[in-house]
Amino acid sequence: MEFDLTTWSQVRLAQVERALEDWVSVDIPLGLDHGAPAALVDAMRYAVLDGGKRLRPLLVLAAHEAVASAEPHGAAAALRAACAVELIHAYSLVHDDMPCMDNDVLRRGKPTVHVQFGEANALLAGDALQALAFELLTPLDGSVDGETQARLCALLARSAGSAGMAGGQAIDLASVGLALTETQLREMHELKTGALLKGSVLMGAHCGRPSTKALAALDAYGAAIGLAFQVVDDILDVTADSATLGKTAGKDADNDKPTYVSLMGLDASQAYAQSLLDQALGALDASGLSNTVALQALADMVVNRAS
Amino acid sequence: MEFDLTTWSQVRLAQVERALEDWVSVDIPLGLDHGAPAALVDAMRYAVLDGGKRLRPLLVLAAHEAVASAEPHGAAAALRAACAVELIHAYSLVHDDMPCMDNDVLRRGKPTVHVQFGEANALLAGDALQALAFELLTPLDGSVDGETQARLCALLARSAGSAGMAGGQAIDLASVGLALTETQLREMHELKTGALLKGSVLMGAHCGRPSTKALAALDAYGAAIGLAFQVVDDILDVTADSATLGKTAGKDADNDKPTYVSLMGLDASQAYAQSLLDQALGALDASGLSNTVALQALADMVVNRAS
């Protein structure tokens, strides 16, 4: 029977949405003494709930299933990790949309957080979402062992930080109007989007009990799809319209940002994306893991998506 | 022999400064694949190094020493925790100073980060400092056991997040021009500054092997000095000048922010701060810990400081 990514995703996304609904809330079940103020949580929920493809959570869950199919372990951790990576992604979008960054007013077809709630609340909501990601990874109820909590925090912090996503954004900011080489462009994207995508795969794997061989393969898979994601993003920025994307198309070109399309042209960018897909699938073949069908389908979706 | 806080602090601060110097760097020894971009790290270092009283790191180290004096344990973790709380504090100042928040141009006698590096870099530097705090708490070199890493991350995330510091800032933001009750003002400050101060004490304690009794006492100590810190801040805002404070004095009154002084008057605020000091010292007496002299001296400093 052929694998149906849509059906597979629907089941997982229902779990993720329900968990985010519960965990991004005023009555945070993880807090020490206090609940969180409603006004801040409103902005956090607006940023997170009911939107986005949830690619990162799906990567977490698919990687976990690939590793845990032989020896079930770590489902509670995987759901927390899936939500945590989405919170990091959501916070990065909130801050990235702010006037001092990309100054974008439209995101997923809705006003951006700072348009809806004001800049100060957008800033704080982003900050609080980052902290909440680490709250989710460190439950006090014993549902996730300490070693796993620590490993997940280690991976998430490094994926999000100065040598990961935030670092990539800083390079991106400094690169506007500059002619980058392909190496420089790749390094920027490996940090800006690649680090968290790869981090999602590795966090999912670490919720199970991965072999060294499987980890190395999933690392290569994560690196390939992380880069492919950005190449395809650059392609879609010139080939798709704003309605399909749910955000402003053509923005990178307008802002004189270096992209794969501007560097190597449209055809070569599309060929490059396909070769990265082949690399990702090849890594899965070499992983020694038997249940990689969801990871395969997600890689295909990353490269062949329309938005 | 009487305890000399200045000498005690000098030794600890030298360790903390050296560690921050090493850890807030381009060549982050904790990263996965990449170093961090120099431009971003410049802004991060500017925000963190060579400035501030380092009260939170000193609380971490003093609480650790109180717990670990009988059974030495966790010195590596305590130094990391000391640096991590300072990174969270530093990031909160960077974001708090931004134009969309307090719009402050002077901090510790220097131009604020967004004045020096631009708003976008200030935003990203703050974001990256928060992530780096969790990187520091989760070393990959085996120097801190997984259980301790997880516990420290749990405490820090909750101290910093929506039910802690960020939540308190959101309440503060929403309270400008409003007449708060003392209860509302206390709740705001318990989150805004109290959570991270108390979190510092508890993180230090958890680097050792605290008894339940000691933890409860240190929790009460942390709550008392956390609140006292803010009461004294409000007092100094009207009694000290900008040069002494290293920041703009009289700012809260100018901004029509509710303060303890505006609510209960100067004399009653000073009496309240002293009563909180008594509470803090009483909690230490009841802790069953023998080596609380540094914690005592820090509580005294919090209440009787001149800046």
Coordinates of C-alpha atoms in Angstrom, one line a residue:
Chain A
M1 CA 0.0 0.0 0.0
E2 CA 1.4 3.3 -1.0
F3 CA 2.1 5.9 1.7
D4 CA -0.3 8.8 1.9
L5 CA 1.4 11.9 3.3
T6 CA -1.8 13.8 3.6
T7 CA -3.5 11.2 5.8
W8 CA -0.3 10.7 7.8
S9 CA 0.1 14.4 8.4
Q10 CA -3.6 15.0 9.3
V11 CA -3.4 12.7 12.3
R12 CA -0.1 14.2 13.5
L13 CA -1.2 17.8 12.9
A14 CA -4.3 17.2 14.9
Q15 CA -2.2 16.1 17.9
V16 CA 0.2 19.1 17.4
E17 CA -2.6 21.6 17.1
R18 CA -4.3 20.3 20.2
A19 CA -1.1 20.4 22.1
L20 CA -0.2 23.9 21.0
E21 CA -3.8 25.0 21.9
D22 CA -3.2 23.6 25.4
W23 CA 0.3 24.7 26.0
V24 CA 0.3 28.2 24.6
S25 CA -2.2 29.4 27.2
V26 CA -2.8 31.7 30.1
D27 CA -3.1 28.8 32.4
I28 CA 0.4 27.4 31.6
P29 CA 0.5 24.0 33.4
L30 CA 4.3 24.3 33.5
G31 CA 4.7 27.6 35.3
L32 CA 6.1 27.9 38.8
D33 CA 3.9 30.3 40.7
H34 CA 2.1 32.4 38.2
G35 CA -0.1 32.2 35.1
A36 CA 0.9 34.3 32.2
P37 CA -0.9 37.6 31.5
A38 CA -3.7 37.3 29.0
A39 CA -2.7 40.1 26.8
L40 CA 0.7 38.6 26.1
V41 CA -0.7 35.1 25.6
D42 CA -3.2 36.5 23.1
A43 CA -0.4 37.7 20.9
M44 CA 1.5 34.4 21.4
R45 CA -1.5 32.4 20.4
Y46 CA -2.2 34.6 17.4
A47 CA 1.4 34.0 16.2
V48 CA 1.3 30.2 16.7
L49 CA -2.2 28.8 16.3
D50 CA -4.2 28.1 13.2
G51 CA -1.5 28.8 10.6
G52 CA 1.5 27.5 8.8
K53 CA 2.4 24.2 7.2
R54 CA 3.9 22.9 10.4
L55 CA 6.8 21.4 8.5
R56 CA 9.1 21.4 11.4
P57 CA 6.8 19.5 13.8
L58 CA 6.1 17.0 11.0
L59 CA 9.9 16.5 10.6
V60 CA 10.3 15.9 14.3
L61 CA 7.5 13.3 14.4
A62 CA 8.6 11.6 11.2
A63 CA 12.2 11.3 12.4
H64 CA 11.0 10.0 15.8
E65 CA 8.8 7.4 14.1
A66 CA 11.7 6.3 11.8
V67 CA 13.9 5.7 14.9
A68 CA 11.3 4.4 17.3
S69 CA 9.5 2.0 15.0
A70 CA 11.7 -0.9 16.0
E71 CA 11.8 0.1 19.7
P72 CA 8.9 2.4 20.8
H73 CA 10.2 5.1 23.1
G74 CA 9.8 8.8 23.6
A75 CA 6.4 9.7 22.2
A76 CA 5.7 12.3 24.9
A77 CA 9.1 13.9 24.2
A78 CA 8.5 13.9 20.5
L79 CA 5.2 15.8 20.7
R80 CA 6.8 18.3 23.0
A81 CA 9.8 18.7 20.6
A82 CA 7.4 19.1 17.7
C83 CA 5.6 21.9 19.4
A84 CA 8.9 23.5 20.6
V85 CA 10.4 23.8 17.2
E86 CA 7.2 25.4 15.9
L87 CA 7.3 27.9 18.7
I88 CA 10.8 28.9 17.7
H89 CA 9.8 29.1 14.1
A90 CA 6.8 31.2 15.1
Y91 CA 8.8 33.6 17.2
S92 CA 11.3 34.1 14.4
L93 CA 8.5 35.1 12.1
V94 CA 7.1 37.6 14.6
H95 CA 10.4 39.3 15.0
D96 CA 11.3 39.0 11.4
D97 CA 8.1 40.8 10.3
M98 CA 8.7 43.8 12.6
P99 CA 9.4 47.2 11.1
C100 CA 13.1 47.2 12.0
M101 CA 13.5 43.9 10.1
D102 CA 11.4 43.0 7.0
N103 CA 8.6 45.4 7.9
D104 CA 6.0 42.9 6.6
V105 CA 2.3 43.5 7.3
L106 CA 0.9 40.2 5.9
R107 CA 1.6 36.7 7.1
R108 CA -0.4 33.6 6.3
G109 CA -3.0 36.0 4.9
K110 CA -3.5 37.8 8.2
P111 CA -2.1 41.0 9.6
T112 CA 1.3 40.4 11.2
V113 CA 1.6 40.3 15.0
H114 CA 3.0 43.8 15.4
V115 CA 0.2 45.2 13.1
Q116 CA -2.4 43.4 15.2
F117 CA -0.9 43.9 18.7
G118 CA 1.6 46.7 18.5
E119 CA 5.4 46.5 18.2
A120 CA 6.1 46.2 21.9
N121 CA 3.8 43.2 22.3
A122 CA 5.2 41.6 19.2
L123 CA 8.7 41.9 20.6
L124 CA 7.6 40.4 24.0
A125 CA 5.5 37.7 22.4
G126 CA 8.4 36.6 20.4
D127 CA 10.7 36.6 23.4
A128 CA 8.1 34.6 25.4
L129 CA 7.6 32.1 22.7
Q130 CA 11.3 31.3 22.6
A131 CA 11.3 30.7 26.4
L132 CA 8.1 28.7 26.1
A133 CA 9.8 26.3 23.7
F134 CA 12.3 25.4 26.4
E135 CA 9.5 25.2 29.0
L136 CA 7.8 22.6 26.8
L137 CA 11.0 20.6 26.5
T138 CA 11.5 20.4 30.3
P139 CA 8.2 19.1 31.8
L140 CA 8.2 18.8 35.6
D141 CA 5.9 15.8 35.6
G142 CA 8.4 13.1 34.8
S143 CA 7.0 12.3 31.4
V144 CA 10.4 12.9 29.8
D145 CA 13.6 11.7 31.3
G146 CA 16.3 14.3 32.2
E147 CA 18.9 13.1 29.7
T148 CA 16.4 13.5 26.9
Q149 CA 15.3 16.9 28.1
A150 CA 18.9 18.1 28.2
R151 CA 19.7 16.7 24.7
L152 CA 16.6 18.3 23.2
C153 CA 17.4 21.7 24.9
A154 CA 20.9 21.5 23.6
L155 CA 19.8 20.8 20.1
L156 CA 17.1 23.5 20.1
A157 CA 19.3 26.2 21.6
R158 CA 22.0 25.6 19.1
S159 CA 19.6 25.5 16.2
A160 CA 18.0 28.8 17.2
G161 CA 21.0 30.8 18.4
S162 CA 23.9 32.8 17.1
A163 CA 25.4 29.8 15.3
G164 CA 22.0 28.8 13.9
M165 CA 18.8 30.7 13.0
A166 CA 19.5 34.0 14.6
G167 CA 23.0 34.0 13.2
G168 CA 21.7 33.3 9.7
Q169 CA 19.3 36.2 10.0
A170 CA 22.1 38.5 11.0
I171 CA 24.1 37.4 7.9
D172 CA 20.9 37.9 5.8
L173 CA 20.5 41.4 7.2
A174 CA 24.1 42.3 6.5
S175 CA 23.9 40.8 2.9
V176 CA 21.2 43.0 1.4
G177 CA 22.6 44.6 -1.8
L178 CA 25.8 42.5 -1.7
A179 CA 26.9 40.0 -4.3
L180 CA 27.4 36.8 -2.4
T181 CA 29.1 33.7 -3.7
E182 CA 27.2 30.5 -3.8
T183 CA 29.3 29.3 -0.8
Q184 CA 28.4 32.5 1.2
L185 CA 24.7 32.1 0.2
R186 CA 24.7 28.5 1.3
E187 CA 26.3 29.3 4.6
M188 CA 23.7 32.0 5.3
H189 CA 20.9 29.6 4.6
E190 CA 22.4 26.7 6.5
L191 CA 22.1 28.9 9.5
K192 CA 19.0 30.9 8.8
T193 CA 16.6 28.1 7.9
G194 CA 18.7 25.0 7.6
A195 CA 19.7 24.8 11.3
L196 CA 16.2 24.6 12.7
L197 CA 15.0 22.2 10.0
K198 CA 18.0 19.9 10.6
G199 CA 17.5 20.5 14.3
S200 CA 13.9 19.3 14.0
V201 CA 15.0 16.0 12.4
L202 CA 17.7 15.4 15.0
M203 CA 15.4 16.3 17.9
G204 CA 12.9 13.8 16.7
A205 CA 15.6 11.2 16.3
H206 CA 16.9 11.8 19.9
C207 CA 13.4 11.2 21.3
G208 CA 14.0 7.6 20.3
R209 CA 17.2 5.7 20.7
P210 CA 19.0 6.3 17.5
S211 CA 22.1 4.4 16.4
T212 CA 25.2 6.4 15.5
K213 CA 24.7 5.3 11.9
A214 CA 21.1 6.5 11.8
L215 CA 22.0 9.8 13.4
A216 CA 24.7 10.5 10.8
A217 CA 22.2 9.7 8.0
L218 CA 19.5 11.9 9.5
D219 CA 22.0 14.7 9.9
A220 CA 22.8 14.4 6.2
Y221 CA 19.1 14.2 5.4
G222 CA 18.3 17.3 7.5
A223 CA 21.1 19.3 5.9
A224 CA 19.9 18.4 2.4
I225 CA 16.3 19.3 3.0
G226 CA 17.2 22.4 4.9
L227 CA 19.1 23.7 2.0
A228 CA 16.5 22.5 -0.5
F229 CA 13.8 24.3 1.4
Q230 CA 15.5 27.6 0.9
V231 CA 16.3 27.0 -2.7
V232 CA 12.7 26.3 -3.4
D233 CA 11.7 29.3 -1.3
D234 CA 13.8 31.5 -3.6
I235 CA 12.2 29.8 -6.7
L236 CA 8.7 30.3 -5.4
D237 CA 9.4 34.0 -4.6
V238 CA 9.7 34.5 -8.4
T239 CA 7.2 31.9 -9.7
A240 CA 4.3 32.0 -7.3
D241 CA 1.9 34.9 -6.5
S242 CA 1.2 36.4 -3.1
A243 CA -2.2 34.7 -2.7
T244 CA -0.7 31.2 -3.2
L245 CA 2.2 32.0 -0.9
G246 CA 0.1 33.7 1.8
K247 CA 2.8 36.3 2.0
T248 CA 4.2 39.0 -0.3
A249 CA 5.8 37.5 -3.4
G250 CA 8.7 39.0 -5.2
K251 CA 9.8 40.6 -1.9
D252 CA 13.4 39.3 -2.0
A253 CA 14.0 40.6 -5.5
D254 CA 12.4 43.9 -4.5
N255 CA 14.6 44.2 -1.5
D256 CA 17.7 43.4 -3.5
K257 CA 18.4 40.3 -1.4
P258 CA 20.7 37.6 -2.8
T259 CA 18.8 34.4 -3.7
Y260 CA 19.6 31.2 -5.5
V261 CA 17.6 32.4 -8.5
S262 CA 19.5 35.6 -8.7
L263 CA 22.8 33.8 -8.4
M264 CA 22.3 30.7 -10.6
G265 CA 19.1 31.4 -12.5
L266 CA 15.8 29.6 -12.4
D267 CA 16.5 26.4 -14.3
A268 CA 19.7 25.7 -12.4
S269 CA 18.0 26.4 -9.1
Q270 CA 15.3 23.9 -9.9
A271 CA 17.9 21.3 -10.9
Y272 CA 19.8 22.0 -7.7
A273 CA 16.7 21.5 -5.6
Q274 CA 16.1 18.1 -7.3
S275 CA 19.7 17.1 -6.6
L276 CA 19.3 18.0 -2.9
L277 CA 16.2 15.8 -2.8
D278 CA 18.2 12.9 -4.2
Q279 CA 20.8 13.5 -1.5
A280 CA 18.2 13.5 1.2
L281 CA 16.6 10.2 -0.1
G282 CA 20.1 8.7 -0.5
A283 CA 20.9 9.5 3.1
L284 CA 17.7 7.7 4.2
D285 CA 18.6 4.7 2.1
A286 CA 22.0 4.5 4.0
S287 CA 20.4 5.0 7.4
G288 CA 19.7 1.4 8.3
L289 CA 16.2 2.6 9.3
S290 CA 13.3 0.6 8.0
N291 CA 10.5 3.1 8.5
T292 CA 11.5 6.2 6.6
V293 CA 8.5 6.6 4.4
A294 CA 7.2 9.7 6.1
L295 CA 10.6 11.4 5.9
Q296 CA 10.8 10.5 2.2
A297 CA 7.5 12.0 1.5
L298 CA 8.3 15.2 3.5
A299 CA 11.5 15.6 1.5
D300 CA 9.5 15.3 -1.7
M301 CA 7.0 17.8 -0.4
V302 CA 9.7 20.3 0.5
V303 CA 11.1 20.2 -3.0
N304 CA 7.9 19.9 -5.0
R305 CA 5.6 22.2 -3.0
A306 CA 3.6 25.0 -4.7
S307 CA 3.7 27.4 -1.8
Chain B
M1 CA 36.2 37.0 61.0
E2 CA 33.7 39.2 59.4
F3 CA 32.5 38.4 55.9
D4 CA 33.7 40.8 53.2
L5 CA 31.3 40.9 50.3
T6 CA 33.6 43.0 48.2
T7 CA 36.4 40.5 48.3
W8 CA 34.0 37.5 47.9
S9 CA 32.4 39.1 44.9
Q10 CA 35.7 40.1 43.2
V11 CA 36.9 36.5 43.1
R12 CA 33.5 35.3 41.7
L13 CA 33.1 38.1 39.2
A14 CA 36.5 37.5 37.8
Q15 CA 35.4 33.9 37.0
V16 CA 32.1 35.1 35.6
E17 CA 33.7 37.8 33.4
R18 CA 36.3 35.4 32.1
A19 CA 33.6 32.8 31.3
L20 CA 31.4 35.3 29.6
E21 CA 34.4 36.5 27.6
D22 CA 35.0 33.0 26.4
W23 CA 31.4 31.9 25.8
V24 CA 30.0 35.0 24.1
S25 CA 32.3 34.6 21.2
V26 CA 32.4 34.0 17.4
D27 CA 34.2 30.7 18.1
I28 CA 31.4 29.3 20.2
P29 CA 32.8 26.0 21.5
L30 CA 29.3 24.6 21.9
G31 CA 28.0 25.1 18.3
L32 CA 27.1 22.2 16.1
D33 CA 28.6 22.9 12.7
H34 CA 29.1 26.6 12.5
G35 CA 30.6 29.5 14.3
A36 CA 28.4 32.6 14.8
P37 CA 28.7 35.7 12.5
A38 CA 31.1 38.3 13.9
A39 CA 28.7 41.2 13.4
L40 CA 26.0 39.6 15.6
V41 CA 28.5 38.5 18.2
D42 CA 29.9 42.1 18.4
A43 CA 26.4 43.3 19.5
M44 CA 26.0 40.4 21.9
R45 CA 29.3 41.1 23.5
Y46 CA 28.6 44.8 23.7
A47 CA 25.4 44.0 25.6
V48 CA 27.0 41.6 28.0
L49 CA 30.6 42.3 28.7
D50 CA 32.1 44.9 31.0
G51 CA 28.9 46.2 32.6
G52 CA 26.4 45.8 35.3
K53 CA 26.5 44.7 38.9
R54 CA 26.1 41.0 38.0
L55 CA 23.7 40.6 40.9
R56 CA 22.1 37.5 39.3
P57 CA 25.3 35.6 38.8
L58 CA 26.4 36.4 42.3
L59 CA 23.1 35.0 43.6
V60 CA 23.6 31.8 41.7
L61 CA 27.0 31.3 43.1
A62 CA 26.1 32.3 46.6
A63 CA 23.1 29.9 46.6
H64 CA 25.3 27.2 45.2
E65 CA 27.9 27.7 47.9
A66 CA 25.3 27.7 50.6
V67 CA 24.1 24.3 49.4
A68 CA 27.4 22.8 48.3
S69 CA 29.5 23.8 51.3
A70 CA 28.7 20.5 53.1
E71 CA 28.9 18.3 50.1
P72 CA 30.9 19.9 47.2
H73 CA 29.1 19.3 43.9
G74 CA 28.2 21.1 40.7
A75 CA 30.8 24.0 40.4
A76 CA 30.9 23.7 36.6
A77 CA 27.1 23.8 36.5
A78 CA 27.0 26.8 38.8
L79 CA 29.4 28.9 36.7
R80 CA 27.3 28.1 33.6
A81 CA 24.1 29.0 35.4
A82 CA 25.6 32.2 36.6
C83 CA 26.5 33.2 33.1
A84 CA 23.1 32.0 31.7
V85 CA 21.1 34.2 34.0
E86 CA 23.2 37.2 33.1
L87 CA 22.6 36.5 29.4
I88 CA 18.9 36.5 30.0
H89 CA 19.1 39.7 32.0
A90 CA 21.3 41.3 29.3
Y91 CA 18.9 40.3 26.5
S92 CA 16.0 41.7 28.4
L93 CA 17.7 45.1 28.7
V94 CA 18.6 45.1 25.0
H95 CA 15.0 44.6 24.0
D96 CA 13.6 46.8 26.8
D97 CA 15.7 49.7 25.6
M98 CA 14.4 49.5 22.0
P99 CA 12.3 52.4 20.6
C100 CA 9.1 50.3 20.6
M101 CA 9.6 49.7 24.4
D102 CA 11.3 52.2 26.7
N103 CA 13.2 54.0 24.0
D104 CA 16.3 54.5 26.1
V105 CA 19.5 55.7 24.6
L106 CA 21.8 55.3 27.7
R107 CA 22.6 52.1 29.6
R108 CA 25.4 51.8 32.1
G109 CA 26.7 55.1 30.8
K110 CA 27.0 53.8 27.2
P111 CA 24.8 54.1 24.2
T112 CA 22.2 51.3 24.2
V113 CA 22.7 48.4 21.8
H114 CA 20.2 49.6 19.2
V115 CA 21.8 53.1 19.2
Q116 CA 25.2 51.5 18.6
F117 CA 24.3 48.7 16.2
G118 CA 20.9 49.5 14.8
E119 CA 17.5 48.2 15.8
A120 CA 17.5 45.0 13.7
N121 CA 20.9 43.9 15.2
A122 CA 19.6 44.7 18.7
L123 CA 16.6 42.6 18.1
L124 CA 18.6 39.6 16.8
A125 CA 21.4 40.0 19.5
G126 CA 18.7 39.8 22.2
D127 CA 17.2 36.8 20.6
A128 CA 20.6 35.1 20.2
L129 CA 21.5 35.9 23.8
Q130 CA 18.4 34.1 25.1
A131 CA 19.3 31.0 23.0
L132 CA 22.9 31.2 24.2
A133 CA 21.8 31.1 27.8
F134 CA 20.3 27.6 27.1
E135 CA 23.4 26.6 25.1
L136 CA 25.5 27.4 28.2
L137 CA 23.3 25.2 30.4
T138 CA 23.6 22.2 28.1
P139 CA 27.3 21.5 27.5
L140 CA 28.0 18.6 25.3
D141 CA 31.3 17.8 27.1
G142 CA 29.9 15.8 30.0
S143 CA 30.8 18.5 32.6
V144 CA 27.2 18.7 33.8
D145 CA 25.0 15.7 34.2
G146 CA 21.8 15.5 32.1
E147 CA 19.4 15.7 35.1
T148 CA 21.0 19.0 36.3
Q149 CA 21.0 20.4 32.7
A150 CA 17.3 19.7 32.4
R151 CA 16.5 21.2 35.8
L152 CA 18.4 24.3 35.1
C153 CA 16.8 24.8 31.7
A154 CA 13.4 24.2 33.3
L155 CA 14.0 26.9 35.9
L156 CA 15.5 29.4 33.5
A157 CA 12.8 29.0 30.9
R158 CA 10.0 29.6 33.4
S159 CA 11.9 32.5 35.0
A160 CA 12.3 34.2 31.6
G161 CA 9.0 33.4 29.9
S162 CA 5.4 34.4 29.8
A163 CA 4.8 33.5 33.4
G164 CA 8.0 35.2 34.4
M165 CA 10.1 38.1 33.1
A166 CA 8.5 38.5 29.7
G167 CA 5.0 38.3 31.3
G168 CA 5.9 40.9 33.8
Q169 CA 7.2 43.2 31.1
A170 CA 3.9 42.8 29.2
I171 CA 2.0 43.7 32.4
D172 CA 4.3 46.7 32.9
L173 CA 3.6 47.8 29.3
A174 CA -0.1 47.6 29.8
S175 CA 0.0 49.4 33.1
V176 CA 1.4 52.8 32.1
G177 CA -1.0 55.5 33.3
L178 CA -3.1 53.0 35.2
A179 CA -3.7 53.2 39.0
L180 CA -2.6 49.7 40.2
T181 CA -3.4 48.3 43.6
E182 CA -0.4 47.2 45.7
T183 CA -1.4 43.6 44.9
Q184 CA -1.3 44.3 41.2
L185 CA 2.0 46.1 41.4
R186 CA 3.5 43.3 43.4
E187 CA 2.3 40.7 41.0
M188 CA 3.8 42.6 38.1
H189 CA 7.2 42.9 39.8
E190 CA 7.1 39.3 41.0
L191 CA 7.1 38.4 37.3
K192 CA 9.2 41.2 35.8
T193 CA 12.2 41.2 38.0
G194 CA 11.4 38.8 40.8
A195 CA 11.1 35.7 38.7
L196 CA 14.7 35.8 37.4
L197 CA 16.2 36.9 40.7
K198 CA 14.4 34.0 42.5
G199 CA 15.3 31.7 39.6
S200 CA 18.9 32.6 40.0
V201 CA 18.8 31.6 43.6
L202 CA 17.0 28.3 42.8
M203 CA 19.3 27.5 39.9
G204 CA 22.3 28.0 42.1
A205 CA 20.8 25.7 44.7
H206 CA 20.0 23.0 42.2
C207 CA 23.6 22.9 41.1
G208 CA 24.2 21.4 44.5
R209 CA 22.1 18.8 46.2
P210 CA 19.6 20.9 48.2
S211 CA 17.3 19.4 50.8
T212 CA 13.6 20.1 50.5
K213 CA 13.8 22.3 53.5
A214 CA 16.7 24.3 52.1
L215 CA 14.9 24.7 48.8
A216 CA 11.8 26.1 50.4
A217 CA 13.8 28.5 52.4
L218 CA 15.8 29.7 49.4
D219 CA 12.5 30.1 47.5
A220 CA 11.3 32.4 50.2
Y221 CA 14.6 34.2 50.3
G222 CA 14.5 34.7 46.5
A223 CA 11.0 36.0 46.6
A224 CA 11.8 38.5 49.3
I225 CA 14.9 39.9 47.7
G226 CA 13.3 39.9 44.3
L227 CA 10.5 42.1 45.5
A228 CA 12.9 44.2 47.6
F229 CA 15.1 44.8 44.5
Q230 CA 12.1 46.4 42.7
V231 CA 11.0 48.5 45.7
V232 CA 14.5 49.9 46.0
D233 CA 14.7 50.5 42.3
D234 CA 11.6 52.6 42.6
I235 CA 13.1 54.5 45.5
L236 CA 16.3 55.1 43.7
D237 CA 14.4 56.3 40.6
V238 CA 13.4 59.4 42.7
T239 CA 16.3 59.7 45.1
A240 CA 19.4 59.1 42.9
D241 CA 20.7 61.0 39.9
S242 CA 21.4 59.7 36.4
A243 CA 25.1 59.7 36.9
T244 CA 24.9 57.5 40.0
L245 CA 22.4 55.1 38.4
G246 CA 24.2 54.9 35.0
K247 CA 20.7 55.3 33.4
T248 CA 18.1 57.9 33.2
A249 CA 16.7 58.8 36.6
G250 CA 13.1 59.9 37.2
K251 CA 12.1 58.0 34.1
D252 CA 9.3 56.0 35.7
A253 CA 7.6 59.1 37.1
D254 CA 8.0 60.9 33.8
N255 CA 6.5 57.9 32.0
D256 CA 3.6 57.8 34.4
K257 CA 4.5 54.3 35.4
P258 CA 3.0 53.0 38.7
T259 CA 5.8 52.5 41.3
Y260 CA 6.0 51.7 45.0
V261 CA 6.9 55.3 45.8
S262 CA 3.9 56.6 43.8
L263 CA 1.6 54.1 45.5
M264 CA 2.8 54.2 49.2
G265 CA 5.1 57.1 49.4
L266 CA 8.9 57.3 50.0
D267 CA 9.0 56.6 53.7
A268 CA 6.7 53.6 53.6
S269 CA 8.6 52.2 50.6
Q270 CA 11.8 52.4 52.5
A271 CA 10.3 50.6 55.5
Y272 CA 8.8 48.0 53.2
A273 CA 12.2 47.3 51.7
Q274 CA 13.7 46.8 55.2
S275 CA 10.9 44.4 56.2
L276 CA 11.6 42.4 53.0
L277 CA 15.3 42.2 54.0
D278 CA 14.2 40.9 57.4
Q279 CA 12.1 38.3 55.6
A280 CA 15.0 37.2 53.4
L281 CA 17.3 36.9 56.4
G282 CA 14.7 35.0 58.4
A283 CA 14.3 32.5 55.6
L284 CA 18.0 31.9 55.6
D285 CA 17.9 31.3 59.4
A286 CA 15.3 28.7 58.8
S287 CA 17.1 27.0 55.9
G288 CA 19.2 24.6 57.9
L289 CA 22.1 25.7 55.8
S290 CA 25.3 26.7 57.6
N291 CA 27.1 28.8 55.0
T292 CA 24.6 31.5 54.0
V293 CA 26.9 34.5 54.7
A294 CA 27.2 35.5 51.1
L295 CA 23.4 35.3 50.6
Q296 CA 22.9 37.4 53.7
A297 CA 25.4 40.1 52.4
L298 CA 23.8 40.1 49.0
A299 CA 20.3 40.6 50.5
D300 CA 21.7 43.5 52.5
M301 CA 23.3 45.0 49.4
V302 CA 20.1 44.7 47.4
V303 CA 18.2 46.7 50.0
N304 CA 20.9 49.2 51.0
R305 CA 22.6 49.9 47.6
A306 CA 23.0 53.4 46.3
S307 CA 22.6 52.6 42.7

